[in-house]
Coordinates of C-alpha atoms and ligand atoms in Angstrom, one line a residue:
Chain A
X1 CA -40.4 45.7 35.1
X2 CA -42.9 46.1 32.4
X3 CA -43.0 43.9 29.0
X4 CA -43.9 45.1 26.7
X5 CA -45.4 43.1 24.0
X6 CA -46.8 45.4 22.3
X7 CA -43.1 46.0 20.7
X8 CA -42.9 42.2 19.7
X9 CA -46.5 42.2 18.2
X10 CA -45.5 45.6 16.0
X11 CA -42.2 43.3 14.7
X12 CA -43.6 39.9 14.3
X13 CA -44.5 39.8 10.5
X14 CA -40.7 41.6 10.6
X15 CA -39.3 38.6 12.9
X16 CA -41.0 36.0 10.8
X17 CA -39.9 37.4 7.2
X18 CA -36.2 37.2 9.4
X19 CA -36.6 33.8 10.3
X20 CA -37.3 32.8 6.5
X21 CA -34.2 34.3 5.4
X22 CA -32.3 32.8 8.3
X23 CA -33.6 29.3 7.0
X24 CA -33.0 30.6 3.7
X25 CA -29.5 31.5 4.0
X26 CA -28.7 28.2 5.9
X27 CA -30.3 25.8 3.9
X28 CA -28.5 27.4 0.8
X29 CA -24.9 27.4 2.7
X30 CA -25.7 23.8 3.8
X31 CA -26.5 22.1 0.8
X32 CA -23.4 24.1 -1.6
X33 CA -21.6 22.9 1.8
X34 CA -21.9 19.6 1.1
X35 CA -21.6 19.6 -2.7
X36 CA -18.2 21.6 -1.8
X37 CA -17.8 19.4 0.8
X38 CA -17.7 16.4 -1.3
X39 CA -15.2 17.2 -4.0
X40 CA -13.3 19.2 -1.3
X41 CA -12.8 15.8 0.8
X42 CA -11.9 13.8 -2.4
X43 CA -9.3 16.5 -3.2
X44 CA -8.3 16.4 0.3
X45 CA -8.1 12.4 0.1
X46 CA -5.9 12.6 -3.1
X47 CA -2.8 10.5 -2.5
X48 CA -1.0 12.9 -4.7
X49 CA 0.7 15.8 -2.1
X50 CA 0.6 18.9 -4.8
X51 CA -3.1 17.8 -5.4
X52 CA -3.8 17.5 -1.5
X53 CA -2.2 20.8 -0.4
X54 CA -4.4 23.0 -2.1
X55 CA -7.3 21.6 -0.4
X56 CA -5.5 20.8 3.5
X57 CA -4.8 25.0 3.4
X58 CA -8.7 25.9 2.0
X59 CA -10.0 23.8 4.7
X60 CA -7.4 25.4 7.0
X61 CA -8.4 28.7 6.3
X62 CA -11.7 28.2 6.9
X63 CA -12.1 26.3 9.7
X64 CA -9.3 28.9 11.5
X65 CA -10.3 31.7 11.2
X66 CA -13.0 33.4 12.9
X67 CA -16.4 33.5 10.3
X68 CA -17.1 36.7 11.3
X69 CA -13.7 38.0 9.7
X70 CA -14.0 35.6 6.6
X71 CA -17.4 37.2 6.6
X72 CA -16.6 40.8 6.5
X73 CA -13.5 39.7 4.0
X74 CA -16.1 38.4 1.7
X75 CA -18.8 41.3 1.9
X76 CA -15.7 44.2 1.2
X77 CA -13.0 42.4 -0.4
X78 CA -13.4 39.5 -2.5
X79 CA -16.8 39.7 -3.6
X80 CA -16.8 43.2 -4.9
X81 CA -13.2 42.8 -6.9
X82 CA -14.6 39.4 -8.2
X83 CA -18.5 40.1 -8.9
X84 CA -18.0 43.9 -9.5
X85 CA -20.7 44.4 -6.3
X86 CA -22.8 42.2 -3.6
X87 CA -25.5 42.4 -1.4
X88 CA -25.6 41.7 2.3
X89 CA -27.3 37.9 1.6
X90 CA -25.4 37.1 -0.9
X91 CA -22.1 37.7 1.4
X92 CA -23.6 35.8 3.6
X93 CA -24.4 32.7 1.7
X94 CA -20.9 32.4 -0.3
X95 CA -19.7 33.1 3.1
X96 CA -21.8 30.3 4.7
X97 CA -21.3 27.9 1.7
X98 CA -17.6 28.3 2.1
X99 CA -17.4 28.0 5.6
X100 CA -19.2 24.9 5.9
X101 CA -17.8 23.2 3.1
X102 CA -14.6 23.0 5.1
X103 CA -16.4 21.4 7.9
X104 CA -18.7 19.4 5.8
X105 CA -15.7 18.2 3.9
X106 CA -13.6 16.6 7.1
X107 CA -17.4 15.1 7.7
X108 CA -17.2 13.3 4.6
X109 CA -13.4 12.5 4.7
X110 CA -13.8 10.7 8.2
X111 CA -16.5 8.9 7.1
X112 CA -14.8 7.3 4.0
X113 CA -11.6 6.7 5.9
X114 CA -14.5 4.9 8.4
X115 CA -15.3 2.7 5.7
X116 CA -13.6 -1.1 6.3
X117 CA -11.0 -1.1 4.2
X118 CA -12.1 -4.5 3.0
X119 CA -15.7 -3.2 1.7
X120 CA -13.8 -1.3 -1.3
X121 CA -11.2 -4.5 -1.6
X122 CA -14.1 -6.8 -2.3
X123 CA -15.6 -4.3 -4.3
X124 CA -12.9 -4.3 -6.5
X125 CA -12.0 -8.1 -6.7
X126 CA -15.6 -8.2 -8.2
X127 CA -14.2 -6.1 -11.1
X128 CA -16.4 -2.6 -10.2
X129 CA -13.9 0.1 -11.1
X130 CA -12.7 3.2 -8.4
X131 CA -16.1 5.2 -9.3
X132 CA -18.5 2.4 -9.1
X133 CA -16.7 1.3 -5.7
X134 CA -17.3 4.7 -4.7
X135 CA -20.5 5.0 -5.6
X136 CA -22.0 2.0 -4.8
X137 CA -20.3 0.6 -1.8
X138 CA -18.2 3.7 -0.2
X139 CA -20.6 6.8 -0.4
X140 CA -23.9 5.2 0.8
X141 CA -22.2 3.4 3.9
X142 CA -19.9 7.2 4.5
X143 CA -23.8 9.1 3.9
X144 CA -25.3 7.3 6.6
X145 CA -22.3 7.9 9.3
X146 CA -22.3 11.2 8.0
X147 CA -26.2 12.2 9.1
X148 CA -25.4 12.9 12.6
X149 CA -22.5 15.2 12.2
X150 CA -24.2 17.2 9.5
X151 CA -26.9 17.4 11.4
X152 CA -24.8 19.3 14.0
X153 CA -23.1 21.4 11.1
X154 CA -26.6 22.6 10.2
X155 CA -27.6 23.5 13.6
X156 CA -24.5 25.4 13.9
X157 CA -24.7 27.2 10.5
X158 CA -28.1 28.1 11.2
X159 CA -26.7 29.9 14.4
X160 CA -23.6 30.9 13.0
X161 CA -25.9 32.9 10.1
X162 CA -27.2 35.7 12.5
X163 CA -23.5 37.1 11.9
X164 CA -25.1 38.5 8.9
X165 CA -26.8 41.1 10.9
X166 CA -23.4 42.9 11.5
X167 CA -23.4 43.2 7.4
X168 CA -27.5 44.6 7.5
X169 CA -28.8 41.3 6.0
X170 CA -32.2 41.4 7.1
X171 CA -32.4 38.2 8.8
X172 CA -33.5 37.6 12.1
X173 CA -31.6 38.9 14.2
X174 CA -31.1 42.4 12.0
X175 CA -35.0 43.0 12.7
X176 CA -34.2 42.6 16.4
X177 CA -31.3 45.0 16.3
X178 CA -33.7 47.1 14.4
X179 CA -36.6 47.0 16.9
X180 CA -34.6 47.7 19.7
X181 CA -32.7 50.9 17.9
X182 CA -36.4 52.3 17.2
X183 CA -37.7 51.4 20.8
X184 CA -34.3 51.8 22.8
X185 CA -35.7 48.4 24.6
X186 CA -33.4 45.2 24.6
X187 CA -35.0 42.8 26.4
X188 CA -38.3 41.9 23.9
X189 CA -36.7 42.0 21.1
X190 CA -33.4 40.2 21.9
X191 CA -35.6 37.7 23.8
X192 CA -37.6 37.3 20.9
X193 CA -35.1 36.7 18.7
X194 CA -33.7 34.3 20.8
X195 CA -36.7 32.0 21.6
X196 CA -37.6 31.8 17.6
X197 CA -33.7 30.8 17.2
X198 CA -34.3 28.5 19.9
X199 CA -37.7 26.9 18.0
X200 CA -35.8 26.6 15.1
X201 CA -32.7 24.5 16.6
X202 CA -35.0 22.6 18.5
X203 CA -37.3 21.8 15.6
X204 CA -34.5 20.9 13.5
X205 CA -32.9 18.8 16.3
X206 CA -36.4 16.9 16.1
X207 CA -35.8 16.2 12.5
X208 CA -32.5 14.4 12.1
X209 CA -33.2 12.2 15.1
X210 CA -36.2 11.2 13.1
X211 CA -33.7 11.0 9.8
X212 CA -31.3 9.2 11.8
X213 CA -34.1 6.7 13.0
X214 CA -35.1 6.2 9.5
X215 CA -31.7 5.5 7.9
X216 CA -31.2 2.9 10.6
X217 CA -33.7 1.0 9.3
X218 CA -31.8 0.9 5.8
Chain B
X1 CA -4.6 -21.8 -16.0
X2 CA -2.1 -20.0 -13.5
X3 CA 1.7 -19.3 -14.3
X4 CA 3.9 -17.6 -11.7
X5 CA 7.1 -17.0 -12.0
X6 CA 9.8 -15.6 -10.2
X7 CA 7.1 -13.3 -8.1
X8 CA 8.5 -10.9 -5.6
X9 CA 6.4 -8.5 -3.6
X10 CA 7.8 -5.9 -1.2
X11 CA 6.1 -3.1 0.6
X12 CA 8.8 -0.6 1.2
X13 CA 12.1 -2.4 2.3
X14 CA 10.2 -5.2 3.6
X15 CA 10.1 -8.4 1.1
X16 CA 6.9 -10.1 1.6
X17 CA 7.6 -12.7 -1.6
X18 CA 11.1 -13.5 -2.7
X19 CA 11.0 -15.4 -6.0
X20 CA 7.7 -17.8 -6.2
X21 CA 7.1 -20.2 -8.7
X22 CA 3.9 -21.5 -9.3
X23 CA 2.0 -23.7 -11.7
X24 CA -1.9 -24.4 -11.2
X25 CA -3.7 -26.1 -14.0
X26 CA -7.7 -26.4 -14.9
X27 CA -9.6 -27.6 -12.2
X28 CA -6.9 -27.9 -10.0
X29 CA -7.6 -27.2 -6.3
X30 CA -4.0 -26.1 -4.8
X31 CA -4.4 -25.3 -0.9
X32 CA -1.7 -22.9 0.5
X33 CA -0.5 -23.4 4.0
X34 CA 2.4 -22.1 6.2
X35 CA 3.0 -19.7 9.3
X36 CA 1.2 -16.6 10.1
X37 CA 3.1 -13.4 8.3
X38 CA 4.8 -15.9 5.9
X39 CA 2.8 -14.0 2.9
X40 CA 0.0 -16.7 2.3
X41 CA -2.4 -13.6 1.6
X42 CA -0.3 -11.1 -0.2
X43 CA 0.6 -14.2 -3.0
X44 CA -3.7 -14.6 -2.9
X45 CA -4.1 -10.3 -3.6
X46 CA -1.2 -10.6 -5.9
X47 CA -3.1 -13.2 -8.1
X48 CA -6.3 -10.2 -8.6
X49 CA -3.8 -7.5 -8.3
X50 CA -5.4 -5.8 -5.2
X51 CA -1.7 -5.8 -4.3
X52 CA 0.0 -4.9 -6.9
X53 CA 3.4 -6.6 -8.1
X54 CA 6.6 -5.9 -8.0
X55 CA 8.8 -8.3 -10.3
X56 CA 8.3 -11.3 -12.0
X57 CA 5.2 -11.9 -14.0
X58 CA 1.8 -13.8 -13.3
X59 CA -0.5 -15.1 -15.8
X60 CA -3.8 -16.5 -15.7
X61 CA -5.6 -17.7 -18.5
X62 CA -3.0 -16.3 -20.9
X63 CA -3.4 -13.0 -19.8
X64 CA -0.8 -11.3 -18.6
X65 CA -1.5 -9.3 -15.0
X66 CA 2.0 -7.0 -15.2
X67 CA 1.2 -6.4 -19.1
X68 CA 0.0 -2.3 -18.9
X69 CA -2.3 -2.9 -21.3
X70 CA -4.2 -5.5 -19.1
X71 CA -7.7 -4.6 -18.2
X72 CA -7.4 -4.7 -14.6
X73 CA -11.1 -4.5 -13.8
X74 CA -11.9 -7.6 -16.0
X75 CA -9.3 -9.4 -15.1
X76 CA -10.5 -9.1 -11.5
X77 CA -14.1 -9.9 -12.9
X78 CA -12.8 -12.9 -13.4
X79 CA -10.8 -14.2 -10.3
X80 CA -13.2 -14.5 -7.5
X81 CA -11.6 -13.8 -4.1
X82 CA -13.2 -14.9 -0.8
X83 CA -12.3 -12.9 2.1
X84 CA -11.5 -13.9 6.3
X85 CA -13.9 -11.2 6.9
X86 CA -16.9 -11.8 4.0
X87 CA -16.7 -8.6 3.3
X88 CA -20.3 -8.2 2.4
X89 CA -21.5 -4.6 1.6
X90 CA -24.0 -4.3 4.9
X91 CA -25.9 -1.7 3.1
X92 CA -27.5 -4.1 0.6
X93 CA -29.9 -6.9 1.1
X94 CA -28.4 -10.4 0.3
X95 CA -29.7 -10.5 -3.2
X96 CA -28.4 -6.9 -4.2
X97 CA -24.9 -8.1 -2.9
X98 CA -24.8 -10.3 -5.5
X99 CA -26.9 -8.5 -8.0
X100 CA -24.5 -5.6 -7.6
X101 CA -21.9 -6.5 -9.4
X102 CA -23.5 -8.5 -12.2
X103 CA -25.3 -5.6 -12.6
X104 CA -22.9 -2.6 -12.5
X105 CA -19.7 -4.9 -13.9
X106 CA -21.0 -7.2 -16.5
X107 CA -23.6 -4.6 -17.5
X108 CA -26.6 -7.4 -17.2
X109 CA -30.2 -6.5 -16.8
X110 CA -31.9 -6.3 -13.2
X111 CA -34.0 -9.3 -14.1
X112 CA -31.8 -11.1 -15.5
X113 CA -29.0 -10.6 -12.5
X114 CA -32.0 -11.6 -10.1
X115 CA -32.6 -14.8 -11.3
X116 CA -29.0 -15.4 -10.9
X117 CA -28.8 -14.4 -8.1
X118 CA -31.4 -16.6 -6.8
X119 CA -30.0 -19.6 -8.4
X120 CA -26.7 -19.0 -6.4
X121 CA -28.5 -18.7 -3.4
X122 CA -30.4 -21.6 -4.2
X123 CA -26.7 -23.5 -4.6
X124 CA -25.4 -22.5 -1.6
X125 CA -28.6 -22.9 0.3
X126 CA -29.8 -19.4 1.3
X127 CA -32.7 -18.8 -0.8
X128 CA -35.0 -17.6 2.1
X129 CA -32.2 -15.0 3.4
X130 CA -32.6 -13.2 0.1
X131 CA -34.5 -10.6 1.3
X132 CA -32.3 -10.1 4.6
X133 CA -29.4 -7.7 5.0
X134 CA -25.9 -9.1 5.8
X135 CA -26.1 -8.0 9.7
X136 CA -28.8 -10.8 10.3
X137 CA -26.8 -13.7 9.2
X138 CA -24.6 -16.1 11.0
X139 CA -20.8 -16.3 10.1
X140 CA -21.2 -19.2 8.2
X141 CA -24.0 -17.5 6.0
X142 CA -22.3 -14.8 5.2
X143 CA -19.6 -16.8 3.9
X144 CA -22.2 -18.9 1.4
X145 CA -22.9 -15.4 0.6
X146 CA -19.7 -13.9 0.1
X147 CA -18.8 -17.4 -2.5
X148 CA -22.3 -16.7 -3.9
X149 CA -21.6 -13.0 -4.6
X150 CA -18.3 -14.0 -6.0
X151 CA -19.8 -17.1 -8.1
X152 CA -21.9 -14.4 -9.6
X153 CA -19.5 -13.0 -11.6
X154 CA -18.8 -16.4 -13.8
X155 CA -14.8 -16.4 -12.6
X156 CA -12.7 -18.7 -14.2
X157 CA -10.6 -19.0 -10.9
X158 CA -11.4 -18.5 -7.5
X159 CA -9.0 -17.4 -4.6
X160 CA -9.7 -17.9 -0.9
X161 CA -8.5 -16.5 1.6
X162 CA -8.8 -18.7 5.0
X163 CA -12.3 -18.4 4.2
X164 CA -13.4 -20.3 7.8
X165 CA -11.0 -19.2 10.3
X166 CA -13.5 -16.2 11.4
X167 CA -15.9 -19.0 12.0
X168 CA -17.4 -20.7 14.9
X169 CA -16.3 -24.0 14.8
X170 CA -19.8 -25.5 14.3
X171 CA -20.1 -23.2 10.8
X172 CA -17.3 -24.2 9.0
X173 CA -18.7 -27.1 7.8
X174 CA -21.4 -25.6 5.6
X175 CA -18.7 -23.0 3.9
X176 CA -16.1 -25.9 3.6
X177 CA -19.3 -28.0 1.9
X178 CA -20.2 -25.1 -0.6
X179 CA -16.3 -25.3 -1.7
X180 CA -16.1 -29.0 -1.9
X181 CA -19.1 -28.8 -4.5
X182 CA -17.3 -26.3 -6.3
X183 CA -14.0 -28.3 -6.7
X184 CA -16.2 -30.9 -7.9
X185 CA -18.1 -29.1 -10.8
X186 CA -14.5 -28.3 -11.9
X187 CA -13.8 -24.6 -10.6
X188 CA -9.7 -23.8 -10.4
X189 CA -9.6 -23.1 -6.8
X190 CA -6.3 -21.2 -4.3
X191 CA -7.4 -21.7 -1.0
X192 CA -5.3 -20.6 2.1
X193 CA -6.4 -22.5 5.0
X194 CA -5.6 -24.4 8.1
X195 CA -8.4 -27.0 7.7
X196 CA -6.2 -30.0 6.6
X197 CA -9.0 -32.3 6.2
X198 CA -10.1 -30.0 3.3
X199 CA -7.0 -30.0 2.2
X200 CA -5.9 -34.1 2.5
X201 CA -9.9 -34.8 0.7
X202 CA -10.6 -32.0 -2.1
X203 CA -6.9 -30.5 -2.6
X204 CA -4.8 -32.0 -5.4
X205 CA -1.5 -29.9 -4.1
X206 CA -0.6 -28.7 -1.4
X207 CA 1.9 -25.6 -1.3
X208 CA 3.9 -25.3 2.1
X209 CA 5.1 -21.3 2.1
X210 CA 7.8 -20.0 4.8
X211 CA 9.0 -16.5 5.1
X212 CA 8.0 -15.4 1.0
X213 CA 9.4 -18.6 -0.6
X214 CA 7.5 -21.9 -1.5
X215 CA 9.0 -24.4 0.6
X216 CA 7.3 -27.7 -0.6
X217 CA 4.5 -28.5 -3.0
X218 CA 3.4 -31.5 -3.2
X219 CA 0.3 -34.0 -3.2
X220 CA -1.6 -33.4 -0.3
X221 CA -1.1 -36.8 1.1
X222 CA 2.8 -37.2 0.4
X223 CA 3.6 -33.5 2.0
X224 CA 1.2 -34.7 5.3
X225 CA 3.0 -37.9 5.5
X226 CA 6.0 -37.8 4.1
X227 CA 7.4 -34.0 4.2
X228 CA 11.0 -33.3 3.3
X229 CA 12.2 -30.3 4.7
X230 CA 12.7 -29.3 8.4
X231 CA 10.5 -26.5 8.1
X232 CA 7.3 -27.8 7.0
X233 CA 7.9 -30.6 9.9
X234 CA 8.4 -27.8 12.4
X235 CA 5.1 -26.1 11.2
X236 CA 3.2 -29.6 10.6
X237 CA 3.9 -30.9 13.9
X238 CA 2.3 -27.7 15.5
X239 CA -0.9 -28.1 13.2
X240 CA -1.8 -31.2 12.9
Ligands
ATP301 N1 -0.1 -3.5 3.1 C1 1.0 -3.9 3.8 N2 2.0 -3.1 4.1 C2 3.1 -3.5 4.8 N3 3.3 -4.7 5.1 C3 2.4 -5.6 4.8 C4 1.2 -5.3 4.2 N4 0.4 -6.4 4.0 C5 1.2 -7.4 4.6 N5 2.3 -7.0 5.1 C6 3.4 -7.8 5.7 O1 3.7 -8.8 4.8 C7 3.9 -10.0 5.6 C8 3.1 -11.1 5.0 O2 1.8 -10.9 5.3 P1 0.6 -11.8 4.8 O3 -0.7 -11.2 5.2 O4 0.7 -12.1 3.3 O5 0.9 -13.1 5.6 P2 0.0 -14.4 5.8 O6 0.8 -15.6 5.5 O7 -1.3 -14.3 5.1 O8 -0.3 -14.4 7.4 P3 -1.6 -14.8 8.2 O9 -1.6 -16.3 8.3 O10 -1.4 -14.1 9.5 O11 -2.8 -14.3 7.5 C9 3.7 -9.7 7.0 O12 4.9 -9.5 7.6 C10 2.9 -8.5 7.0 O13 3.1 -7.7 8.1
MG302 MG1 -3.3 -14.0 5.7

């Protein structure tokens, strides 16, 4: 079988302005994820029920049903009746945003419920009041136990966002699609694609061990 | 200094306190005793309100705790509580778990919280562990801390909640010493515990609890010696 590189040389600058888009799009849906997240877990922590529900069936949806569908649901439905129009990354990042907010907020939620009991007691018999407790004593000690799963969730977003290609967002794996239509090859580009995927996991991987390392320290 | 009367707690249907009555003056140093489950610590968080109350009235230093008016956060700024478990925030170096609170509650500057810090620590003998975080320590120093941290706050009483029975026996000592030194400088102490020593040598009364009610209060060496009812016998002559 011949390789040829040729193809992948042609769609490198193409594959590289992908990959910047895929980080793009992840970094974006990851950090609204965990501003979501947060208020999304308090809501969800609320030990009122009509305050809680909203919140338990928002992070329902999300995390069951398949992101693809809340994807496409996004791009045709809501977005256009609510913004008037959209384009193919901004689907994607409300869509990404959304999606890991859910996740990111159980994150959050088991790491407060982590939290001693006692820490936010002693907190409060030194007089701090519920927002100081919660931001002096609660939210750094949840952060840190939080590092590793978030970790994951970004991994997986950043996977997750090459869905966007079935919506002609021109991120990674779209130029690989688009390689292959104008070549009618599959294996370069899809194992292009792949491998630069695989850099960027691994690379990221790299990264929180090192944050995780670091926030041991304190 | 402390007034309770006719305090009853329940959590759901259970009754944890049925009806105490309580009187603790300046300076005294009361010491609670009496079977595991018999609501030693709920009476201790009812006196802060971290558990809240459900009939009759408490009141400390004239201020009423079931008033709805009652500042709840400086009220607790006020009653130092001292925890089984220290309870120190693991997060923050010795110093900043006492500067914390002074800082963020009583609004002082950094400086100014840092020198009182350090005089704390200097009083309960941890000045060189300043710098270290909580997970270094020894039970016994986590303790000083915990008292420290608490002392930082200028409380007008302070509760204690078997404050050495997480302890190696070789540490309790040094926490029971630190307490001693505050009964003696005049702080209004509650202290549940099962060291009866402390209790016969720094406790002016001793409160005998059974099943949510106060049994028998009494100087500490009349209640030892002489007890009157069948119950604190039968739970002295296991203890002692
Ligand atoms: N938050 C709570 N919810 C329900 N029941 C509780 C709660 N806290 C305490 N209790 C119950 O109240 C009773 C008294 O508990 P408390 O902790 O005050 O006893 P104690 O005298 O301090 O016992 P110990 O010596 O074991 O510490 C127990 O039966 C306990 O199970
Ligand atoms: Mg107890």
């Amino acid at each position: 079988m011949d390789f040829r590189f040729d193809i992948i040389v042609e769609y490198f600058p193409f594959f590289m302005e992908g990959m910047g888009l895929t980080i793009l799009m992840s970094v974006v849906g990851v950090l609204m994820g965990c501003i979501l997240g947060f208020f999304i877990a308090l809501g969800k922590m609320s030990p009122i029920l009509i305050v809680r529900l909203p919140f338990i069936w928002y992070i329902n949806f999300l995390r069951g049903t398949p992101l693809l569908v809340q994807l496409f649901l996004f791009h045709y439905a809501v977005l256009p009746t609510l913004l008037g129009s959209t384009t193919p990354v901004i689907s994607v990042m409300v869509t990404l945003s959304l999606n890991s907010s859910a996740y990111v907020a159980e994150i959050f939620r088991a790491g407060l419920q982590s939290i001693d009991k006692g820490q936010a007691e002693a907190a409060h018999s030194l007089g701090m009041n519920k927002f100081q407790v919660m931001r002096h004593v609660l939210l750094p000690q949840a952060f840190k136990r939080s590092i590793p799963p978030l970790g994951n969730e970004f991994i997986v977003l950043l996977k997750d966002s090459s869905l966007g290609a079935m919506i002609a967002a021109q991120e990674l794996l779209y130029w690989g699609r688009a390689a292959s239509g104008q070549y009618l090859r599959v294996w370069e580009p899809y194992l292009m694609v792949a491998l630069v995927y695989l850099v960027l996991t691994l690379s990221l991987t790299y990264l929180l061990n090192y944050l995780e390392r670091r926030f041991d320290v304190k | 200094m402390i007034s309770v009367k006719h305090l009853k707690k329940s959590f759901g249907d259970l009754e944890v306190l049925k009806d105490i009555n309580v009187d603790i003056g300046q300076k005294e140093v009361v010491v609670v005793i009496g079977p595991s489950g018999s609501g030693k610590s709920t009476f201790l968080r009812c006196l802060n309100l971290i558990e809240s109350i459900t009939n009759g009235t408490v009141s400390i230093d004239g201020v009423e705790l079931t008033d709805k008016k009652v500042d709840i956060n400086k009220l607790r700024a006020e009653v130092g509580m001292v925890f089984q478990q220290f309870n120190l925030f693991p997060h923050k170096t010795v110093l900043e778990n006492i500067t914390l609170p002074i800082v963020t509650v009583k609004k002082e500057s950094k400086q100014d919280a840092e020198k009182k810090a350090k005089d704390l620590l200097q009083k309960v003998g941890l000045l060189d562990k300043a710098d270290a975080y909580p997970e270094s320590l020894s039970g016994g120093q986590k303790q000083r801390v915990a008292i420290a941290r608490a002392l930082g706050m200028e409380p007008k009483v302070m509760l204690f909640d078997e404050p050495t029975s997480a302890l190696d026996p070789e540490m309790v000592g040094e926490v029971l010493g630190v307490m001693k030194q505050l009964a003696e400088e005049g702080m209004t102490m509650v202290v549940v515990t099962h060291e009866m020593g402390f209790a016969k040598e720094v406790g002016d009364c001793v409160i005998f609890m059974d099943e949510g009610y106060v049994v028998e209060e009494k100087e500490p060496k009349q209640l030892f010696e002489n007890p009157q009812h069948e119950r604190t016998k039968a739970f002295l002559s296991k203890i002692l």
